[in-house]
Amino acid sequence: MKKSVKKVALVSLALISTGLTSSAFAQQKTQIEFWTWYLSPKFDNFIKGVIADFEKQNPNITVKWLDKQDTIERDFQATIALGQAPDVVNLWNDSTAAAVQNNLLVPITDLTPLSTLNRLYYSNVLNIFKHDSKFYGYPWYGYVDQGVMMYNSELLQKAGVSISRIRTLDDLLNASKTIKDKTGAYGWLPPVSDPNGASFLAYFYLDGLPITNASGQAVFNSPTHAALLQKYVDLMKGDYIPQDLLRKEAFQVTNELYSQGKVAFMVGGPQSLNRVRDSNKDIYSKTKITSAPLGKAKVQTGGAFSLVIPRASKHQKEAALFALFMTNNVNQVKFANVVPIVPTTKAAKNDPSFKTTSQDPIEIATARVAGTGGLINPGFASPKNTDVVYKNFNDNIQAAFLGRKTAQQALNDAVTFWNANAK
């Protein structure tokens, strides 16, 4: 007993002499590494501000922030292989699914109670990051593909098109043909083959057509599916939508041409208007906002970005604490007031900062989409071998638009490849 007491005393003296008291241990800091995707330099002030707030509330944790761009997925896998994994990573729907398929992520319910996640976030957004009954991503900022419709009121007036008569996607396509015939400007430029994802699948979902069956097998090659694809192919043949949509993202083409007065409609989030406001104030002043037309199923499509925790993270507990903080309602509302993202937190819907009486197009559109987190829905689950399957799908869609395959043959080939490779 005396020996034990003596031993404890000696250890205590040793600790005091080297300054390693229990309070000193408490002061040791843990550094976590946080990766974002394409958020710097534009949003440096916002990100750095949230990190500063987090470090103030958690003085034992520091955050090292790196913004990755087109190499994020390759760098992510490389650092894991080198034993240098980051602790919190910003991914999107499909890249989160791919990381889960490669067993790179820890289920966030291992770190945060499901009841907490359900209280904070919309269930439809949480489910985007659900795979095999487990959740892998803290929902961060989201978007809806339809959102609002922004339009050049002068072009519609010249074409004799009444905005009040555009309620469905078919109405929008018909109005677009009228505008092209009467003014030479395009109407709406639908995404048909954007490089990220499989954008044309969304039109099947919007019209209530199935993508997969209960067994997960692709079934988007019925005659009704083919007829819908053919409708858009015919629009390109008639130059009612440009072939540039096969080479560039529709968002990019639309922004460029709308700012030049050569496109009448933009459908989606109000972030599209930032470039218009900066590059052509006359067009911006003629821009009006209304509800986006929907397909036959009366649903919207959209997606969300996540914060994930790698299995290889050495500081998973601290990483989860930071991911929860970055994605909480306060910080998502702040972000939405910097750039018009759609918050994925339930409480954002009623935030007073989104109420506006302004006549400014961006403020009106921002207020309309801010509360639409409950509508975010990709419409279908990401298949396994996502990148390979989506590339084949887009190749077949492009073949139909370029006349190399019939719409039916393109969809038959895409379904065959999907069912052989999405396993």
Coordinates of C-alpha atoms in Angstrom, one line a residue:
M1 CA 0.0 0.0 0.0
K2 CA 2.8 2.4 1.0
K3 CA 4.6 1.5 -2.3
S4 CA 1.4 2.3 -4.2
V5 CA 1.0 5.7 -2.5
K6 CA 4.6 6.5 -3.1
K7 CA 4.3 5.5 -6.8
V8 CA 1.3 7.8 -7.3
A9 CA 3.1 10.6 -5.6
L10 CA 6.2 10.2 -7.7
V11 CA 4.1 10.2 -10.9
S12 CA 2.3 13.3 -9.8
L13 CA 5.5 15.1 -9.1
A14 CA 6.9 14.0 -12.4
L15 CA 3.8 15.4 -14.2
I16 CA 4.0 18.7 -12.3
S17 CA 7.7 19.0 -13.1
T18 CA 7.1 18.6 -16.8
G19 CA 3.9 20.7 -16.8
L20 CA 1.8 17.7 -17.9
T21 CA -1.1 18.2 -15.4
S22 CA -4.6 16.9 -16.1
S23 CA -5.6 20.4 -17.1
A24 CA -2.7 20.6 -19.5
F25 CA -3.9 17.3 -21.2
A26 CA -7.3 19.0 -21.6
Q27 CA -5.7 21.8 -23.5
Q28 CA -4.2 19.5 -26.1
K29 CA -5.8 20.2 -29.4
T30 CA -7.0 17.9 -32.1
Q31 CA -6.7 19.0 -35.7
I32 CA -9.2 17.8 -38.2
E33 CA -8.9 18.2 -42.0
F34 CA -12.0 19.4 -43.9
W35 CA -12.3 19.2 -47.7
T36 CA -14.9 21.1 -49.7
W37 CA -15.7 20.9 -53.3
Y38 CA -15.5 24.1 -55.5
L39 CA -16.3 26.5 -52.7
S40 CA -13.1 28.6 -52.7
P41 CA -12.4 31.4 -53.2
K42 CA -16.0 32.6 -53.7
F43 CA -17.2 31.5 -50.3
D44 CA -14.0 31.9 -48.3
N45 CA -15.6 34.4 -45.9
F46 CA -18.6 32.1 -45.1
I47 CA -16.5 28.9 -44.6
K48 CA -13.8 30.6 -42.6
G49 CA -16.5 32.3 -40.5
V50 CA -18.2 29.0 -39.6
I51 CA -14.9 27.4 -38.8
A52 CA -14.0 30.3 -36.5
D53 CA -17.4 29.9 -34.7
F54 CA -16.8 26.2 -34.3
E55 CA -13.3 26.5 -33.0
K56 CA -14.6 29.2 -30.5
Q57 CA -17.2 26.7 -29.2
N58 CA -14.8 23.8 -29.3
P59 CA -11.4 25.2 -28.1
N60 CA -9.8 21.7 -28.2
I61 CA -10.4 21.2 -31.9
T62 CA -8.8 23.1 -34.8
V63 CA -10.0 22.8 -38.4
K64 CA -7.6 22.7 -41.4
W65 CA -9.7 23.6 -44.5
L66 CA -8.7 22.6 -48.1
D67 CA -10.9 23.3 -51.1
K68 CA -10.7 20.5 -53.7
Q69 CA -12.0 20.9 -57.2
D70 CA -12.1 18.4 -60.1
T71 CA -9.6 16.0 -58.5
I72 CA -11.5 15.6 -55.2
E73 CA -12.6 11.9 -55.7
R74 CA -9.1 10.9 -57.0
D75 CA -7.4 12.8 -54.2
F76 CA -9.8 11.3 -51.6
Q77 CA -8.8 7.7 -52.5
A78 CA -5.1 8.5 -52.8
T79 CA -4.9 10.0 -49.3
I80 CA -6.7 7.1 -47.9
A81 CA -4.2 4.7 -49.6
L82 CA -1.3 6.8 -48.1
G83 CA -2.8 6.7 -44.6
Q84 CA -3.4 10.5 -44.7
A85 CA -7.2 10.5 -45.0
P86 CA -9.1 13.8 -44.4
D87 CA -11.7 13.8 -41.6
V88 CA -14.7 15.5 -43.2
V89 CA -15.3 15.6 -46.9
N90 CA -17.9 17.4 -49.0
L91 CA -19.4 15.0 -51.7
W92 CA -22.6 15.0 -53.7
N93 CA -25.3 12.4 -54.2
D94 CA -23.6 10.1 -56.6
S95 CA -20.0 10.5 -55.3
T96 CA -21.3 9.7 -51.8
A97 CA -22.9 6.5 -53.2
A98 CA -19.7 5.6 -55.0
A99 CA -17.6 6.0 -51.8
V100 CA -20.1 3.8 -49.9
Q101 CA -19.8 1.1 -52.6
N102 CA -16.0 1.2 -52.1
N103 CA -16.4 0.9 -48.3
L104 CA -14.7 4.2 -47.7
L105 CA -17.2 5.8 -45.3
V106 CA -18.4 5.3 -41.7
P107 CA -22.2 5.2 -41.2
I108 CA -22.9 8.6 -39.5
T109 CA -25.4 6.9 -37.2
D110 CA -22.3 5.3 -35.6
L111 CA -21.4 8.8 -34.5
T112 CA -24.7 10.7 -34.2
P113 CA -28.0 9.3 -33.0
L114 CA -30.6 8.8 -35.7
S115 CA -33.1 10.7 -33.6
T116 CA -30.8 13.8 -33.8
L117 CA -30.6 13.5 -37.6
N118 CA -34.3 13.0 -38.0
R119 CA -34.9 16.1 -35.8
L120 CA -32.6 18.3 -37.9
Y121 CA -32.9 17.3 -41.5
Y122 CA -35.7 16.5 -44.0
S123 CA -36.2 12.8 -44.2
N124 CA -36.3 12.8 -48.0
V125 CA -32.7 14.3 -48.0
L126 CA -31.4 12.0 -45.4
N127 CA -32.7 9.1 -47.5
I128 CA -30.5 10.2 -50.4
F129 CA -27.5 9.2 -48.4
K130 CA -29.1 5.9 -47.1
H131 CA -27.6 2.7 -48.5
D132 CA -28.4 -0.8 -47.2
S133 CA -30.4 0.7 -44.3
K134 CA -27.5 2.9 -43.1
F135 CA -26.9 6.6 -43.4
Y136 CA -23.6 7.9 -44.7
G137 CA -23.9 11.7 -45.2
Y138 CA -24.8 14.7 -43.1
P139 CA -27.1 16.6 -45.5
W140 CA -25.6 20.0 -46.4
Y141 CA -26.8 22.3 -49.1
G142 CA -29.4 21.1 -51.6
Y143 CA -31.0 22.1 -54.9
V144 CA -34.2 21.5 -56.8
D145 CA -34.0 21.2 -60.6
Q146 CA -37.3 22.9 -61.2
G147 CA -37.4 25.4 -58.3
V148 CA -38.6 28.5 -60.0
M149 CA -38.9 29.7 -63.6
M150 CA -37.2 32.9 -64.5
Y151 CA -38.1 34.5 -67.8
N152 CA -37.4 37.4 -70.1
S153 CA -40.7 39.2 -70.1
E154 CA -39.8 41.2 -73.3
L155 CA -39.2 38.1 -75.4
L156 CA -42.5 36.6 -74.2
Q157 CA -44.3 39.8 -75.1
K158 CA -42.8 39.8 -78.6
A159 CA -43.8 36.2 -79.2
G160 CA -47.3 36.7 -77.8
V161 CA -46.8 34.1 -75.1
S162 CA -48.7 34.4 -71.9
I163 CA -46.8 33.2 -68.8
S164 CA -50.1 32.3 -67.1
R165 CA -50.7 29.6 -69.7
I166 CA -47.5 27.7 -68.9
R167 CA -48.3 25.2 -66.2
T168 CA -46.8 21.9 -67.5
L169 CA -43.6 20.8 -69.2
D170 CA -45.6 20.3 -72.4
D171 CA -46.8 23.9 -72.1
L172 CA -43.2 25.0 -71.7
L173 CA -42.0 23.1 -74.8
N174 CA -44.9 24.4 -76.9
A175 CA -44.2 28.0 -75.7
S176 CA -40.5 27.5 -76.5
K177 CA -41.4 26.5 -80.1
T178 CA -43.6 29.6 -80.5
I179 CA -40.8 31.9 -79.1
K180 CA -38.2 30.4 -81.5
D181 CA -40.5 30.7 -84.5
K182 CA -41.5 34.3 -83.8
T183 CA -38.3 35.8 -82.3
G184 CA -35.4 33.5 -83.2
A185 CA -34.5 33.2 -79.6
Y186 CA -34.6 29.8 -77.9
G187 CA -37.3 29.2 -75.2
W188 CA -36.2 26.6 -72.6
L189 CA -32.9 24.6 -72.8
P190 CA -33.5 21.3 -71.0
P191 CA -30.5 19.3 -69.7
V192 CA -30.4 16.2 -71.9
S193 CA -26.9 14.9 -71.5
D194 CA -25.1 16.7 -68.7
P195 CA -21.8 15.0 -68.0
N196 CA -22.4 14.6 -64.2
G197 CA -25.2 12.1 -63.6
A198 CA -27.8 10.9 -66.1
S199 CA -29.9 14.0 -66.6
F200 CA -32.4 12.6 -69.1
L201 CA -33.7 10.0 -66.6
A202 CA -35.3 12.9 -64.7
Y203 CA -37.8 13.4 -67.5
F204 CA -39.1 9.9 -67.1
Y205 CA -39.5 10.5 -63.3
L206 CA -41.2 13.8 -63.8
D207 CA -43.8 12.2 -66.1
G208 CA -44.3 9.3 -63.7
L209 CA -42.5 6.7 -65.8
P210 CA -40.5 4.0 -63.8
I211 CA -36.7 3.9 -63.9
T212 CA -36.3 0.6 -62.1
N213 CA -38.6 -2.2 -60.9
A214 CA -38.9 -3.5 -57.4
S215 CA -35.9 -5.8 -58.0
G216 CA -33.8 -2.8 -59.0
Q217 CA -33.7 -3.8 -62.7
A218 CA -33.8 -0.9 -65.2
V219 CA -37.1 -0.7 -67.1
F220 CA -36.9 2.7 -68.8
N221 CA -37.3 1.2 -72.3
S222 CA -41.0 0.9 -72.8
P223 CA -42.6 2.5 -75.9
T224 CA -43.8 5.3 -73.7
H225 CA -40.3 6.0 -72.5
A226 CA -39.0 5.9 -76.1
A227 CA -41.8 8.3 -77.3
L228 CA -40.8 10.8 -74.6
L229 CA -37.1 10.7 -75.7
Q230 CA -38.2 11.1 -79.3
K231 CA -40.1 14.2 -78.4
Y232 CA -36.9 15.9 -77.3
V233 CA -34.9 14.5 -80.2
D234 CA -37.4 16.1 -82.6
L235 CA -37.0 19.4 -80.8
M236 CA -33.2 19.3 -81.5
K237 CA -33.8 18.3 -85.1
G238 CA -36.0 21.4 -85.5
D239 CA -33.4 23.6 -83.7
Y240 CA -35.8 24.4 -81.0
I241 CA -33.0 23.3 -78.6
P242 CA -29.4 23.6 -79.7
Q243 CA -26.9 20.8 -80.2
D244 CA -24.6 22.6 -77.8
L245 CA -26.6 20.7 -75.1
L246 CA -24.8 17.5 -76.1
R247 CA -21.4 19.1 -75.5
K248 CA -21.9 21.5 -72.5
E249 CA -23.9 21.5 -69.4
A250 CA -27.4 23.0 -70.0
F251 CA -26.8 25.4 -67.0
Q252 CA -23.7 26.9 -68.8
V253 CA -25.4 27.2 -72.2
T254 CA -28.5 28.7 -70.7
N255 CA -26.6 31.3 -68.6
E256 CA -24.5 32.4 -71.6
L257 CA -27.5 32.7 -74.0
Y258 CA -30.0 34.2 -71.5
S259 CA -27.5 36.9 -70.6
Q260 CA -27.4 37.8 -74.4
G261 CA -31.2 37.9 -74.8
K262 CA -31.1 34.7 -76.8
V263 CA -33.0 32.4 -74.4
A264 CA -36.4 33.2 -72.8
F265 CA -36.6 30.8 -69.8
M266 CA -34.3 29.6 -67.1
V267 CA -35.7 26.9 -64.8
G268 CA -34.0 26.0 -61.5
G269 CA -32.3 27.9 -58.7
P270 CA -31.9 31.7 -58.6
Q271 CA -28.1 31.3 -58.6
S272 CA -28.5 31.4 -62.4
L273 CA -29.4 35.1 -62.1
N274 CA -26.1 36.2 -60.6
R275 CA -24.3 36.1 -63.9
V276 CA -27.2 37.8 -65.7
R277 CA -27.3 40.6 -63.1
D278 CA -23.5 41.1 -63.4
S279 CA -23.3 40.9 -67.2
N280 CA -26.5 42.4 -68.6
K281 CA -28.4 44.7 -66.3
D282 CA -31.0 45.4 -69.0
I283 CA -31.9 41.7 -69.4
Y284 CA -31.9 41.4 -65.6
S285 CA -34.4 44.3 -65.3
K286 CA -36.8 42.5 -67.6
T287 CA -36.6 39.2 -65.7
K288 CA -39.7 38.0 -63.9
I289 CA -40.2 35.1 -61.6
T290 CA -42.9 32.5 -61.5
S291 CA -43.5 28.9 -60.4
A292 CA -41.7 26.2 -62.5
P293 CA -43.9 24.0 -64.7
L294 CA -44.0 20.4 -63.7
G295 CA -44.4 17.1 -65.5
K296 CA -47.4 14.7 -65.4
A297 CA -46.4 13.3 -62.0
K298 CA -46.4 16.8 -60.4
V299 CA -43.1 16.2 -58.6
Q300 CA -39.7 17.9 -58.6
T301 CA -36.2 16.5 -58.9
G302 CA -33.2 17.6 -57.0
G303 CA -30.2 16.6 -55.0
A304 CA -28.0 17.5 -52.1
F305 CA -24.4 17.7 -51.1
S306 CA -23.2 15.8 -48.0
L307 CA -20.4 15.9 -45.4
V308 CA -19.1 12.4 -45.0
I309 CA -16.6 10.8 -42.5
P310 CA -14.1 8.5 -44.0
R311 CA -13.5 5.1 -42.2
A312 CA -9.8 6.0 -42.3
S313 CA -10.3 9.3 -40.3
K314 CA -8.3 9.3 -37.1
H315 CA -10.7 11.7 -35.4
Q316 CA -14.1 10.5 -36.3
K317 CA -15.8 11.9 -33.1
E318 CA -14.4 15.4 -33.6
A319 CA -15.2 15.1 -37.3
A320 CA -18.8 14.3 -36.6
L321 CA -19.1 17.2 -34.2
F322 CA -17.8 19.6 -36.9
A323 CA -20.0 18.1 -39.7
L324 CA -23.1 18.6 -37.5
F325 CA -22.1 22.1 -36.8
M326 CA -21.4 23.1 -40.4
T327 CA -24.8 21.6 -41.5
N328 CA -26.9 22.9 -38.6
N329 CA -29.9 25.2 -39.4
V330 CA -28.1 28.4 -38.3
N331 CA -25.2 27.8 -40.7
Q332 CA -27.3 26.5 -43.6
V333 CA -29.5 29.6 -43.4
K334 CA -26.4 31.8 -43.3
F335 CA -25.2 30.0 -46.4
A336 CA -28.5 30.4 -48.2
N337 CA -28.3 34.1 -47.6
V338 CA -24.9 34.2 -49.2
V339 CA -25.8 32.1 -52.2
P340 CA -29.3 30.7 -53.0
I341 CA -28.8 27.1 -52.0
V342 CA -31.8 25.1 -50.6
P343 CA -31.2 24.4 -46.9
T344 CA -31.8 20.7 -46.0
T345 CA -32.8 21.5 -42.4
K346 CA -36.5 21.5 -41.5
A347 CA -36.4 24.7 -39.5
A348 CA -35.1 26.8 -42.5
K349 CA -38.5 26.8 -44.1
N350 CA -39.9 29.3 -41.6
D351 CA -36.8 31.4 -41.2
P352 CA -37.7 35.2 -41.3
S353 CA -34.7 36.0 -43.4
F354 CA -36.4 34.3 -46.4
K355 CA -39.4 36.5 -46.3
T356 CA -39.2 39.4 -48.7
T357 CA -41.3 42.2 -50.2
S358 CA -38.5 43.1 -52.6
Q359 CA -39.1 43.3 -56.4
D360 CA -35.5 42.2 -57.1
P361 CA -35.6 38.9 -59.1
I362 CA -32.8 37.2 -57.1
E363 CA -34.4 38.0 -53.8
I364 CA -37.9 36.9 -55.0
A365 CA -36.5 33.6 -56.4
T366 CA -34.4 33.0 -53.3
A367 CA -37.4 33.4 -51.0
R368 CA -39.4 31.0 -53.2
V369 CA -36.8 28.1 -53.2
A370 CA -35.4 28.4 -49.7
G371 CA -38.3 26.5 -48.2
T372 CA -38.3 23.7 -50.8
G373 CA -36.0 21.2 -49.0
G374 CA -38.9 18.9 -48.6
L375 CA -39.2 18.6 -52.4
I376 CA -35.6 17.5 -53.0
N377 CA -35.7 14.1 -54.6
P378 CA -33.2 12.6 -57.2
G379 CA -36.1 10.5 -58.4
F380 CA -34.1 7.3 -58.5
A381 CA -31.3 5.7 -56.5
S382 CA -27.7 5.8 -57.8
P383 CA -26.9 2.4 -59.4
K384 CA -23.7 0.5 -58.5
N385 CA -20.8 1.2 -60.8
T386 CA -22.4 4.6 -61.0
D387 CA -19.9 6.4 -63.3
V388 CA -19.7 3.6 -65.8
V389 CA -23.4 3.0 -66.0
Y390 CA -24.2 6.8 -66.3
K391 CA -21.6 7.2 -69.0
N392 CA -23.2 4.4 -71.1
F393 CA -26.6 5.9 -70.5
N394 CA -25.4 9.4 -71.7
D395 CA -23.6 7.8 -74.7
N396 CA -26.9 6.1 -75.8
I397 CA -28.9 9.3 -75.3
Q398 CA -26.4 11.2 -77.4
A399 CA -26.6 8.5 -80.1
A400 CA -30.4 9.1 -80.3
F401 CA -30.0 12.8 -80.5
L402 CA -27.4 12.5 -83.2
G403 CA -29.5 10.0 -85.2
R404 CA -27.1 7.1 -84.8
K405 CA -29.7 5.1 -83.0
T406 CA -33.5 5.2 -82.8
A407 CA -34.8 6.4 -79.4
Q408 CA -36.1 2.8 -78.8
Q409 CA -32.8 1.2 -79.7
A410 CA -30.8 3.7 -77.5
L411 CA -33.0 2.9 -74.5
N412 CA -32.9 -0.8 -75.1
D413 CA -29.1 -0.7 -75.2
A414 CA -28.8 1.5 -72.1
V415 CA -31.2 -0.9 -70.1
T416 CA -29.2 -3.9 -71.2
F417 CA -25.9 -2.3 -70.1
W418 CA -27.4 -1.0 -66.8
N419 CA -28.7 -4.4 -65.8
A420 CA -25.4 -6.1 -66.7
N421 CA -23.2 -3.7 -64.9
A422 CA -25.1 -2.0 -62.0
K423 CA -24.5 -5.0 -59.7

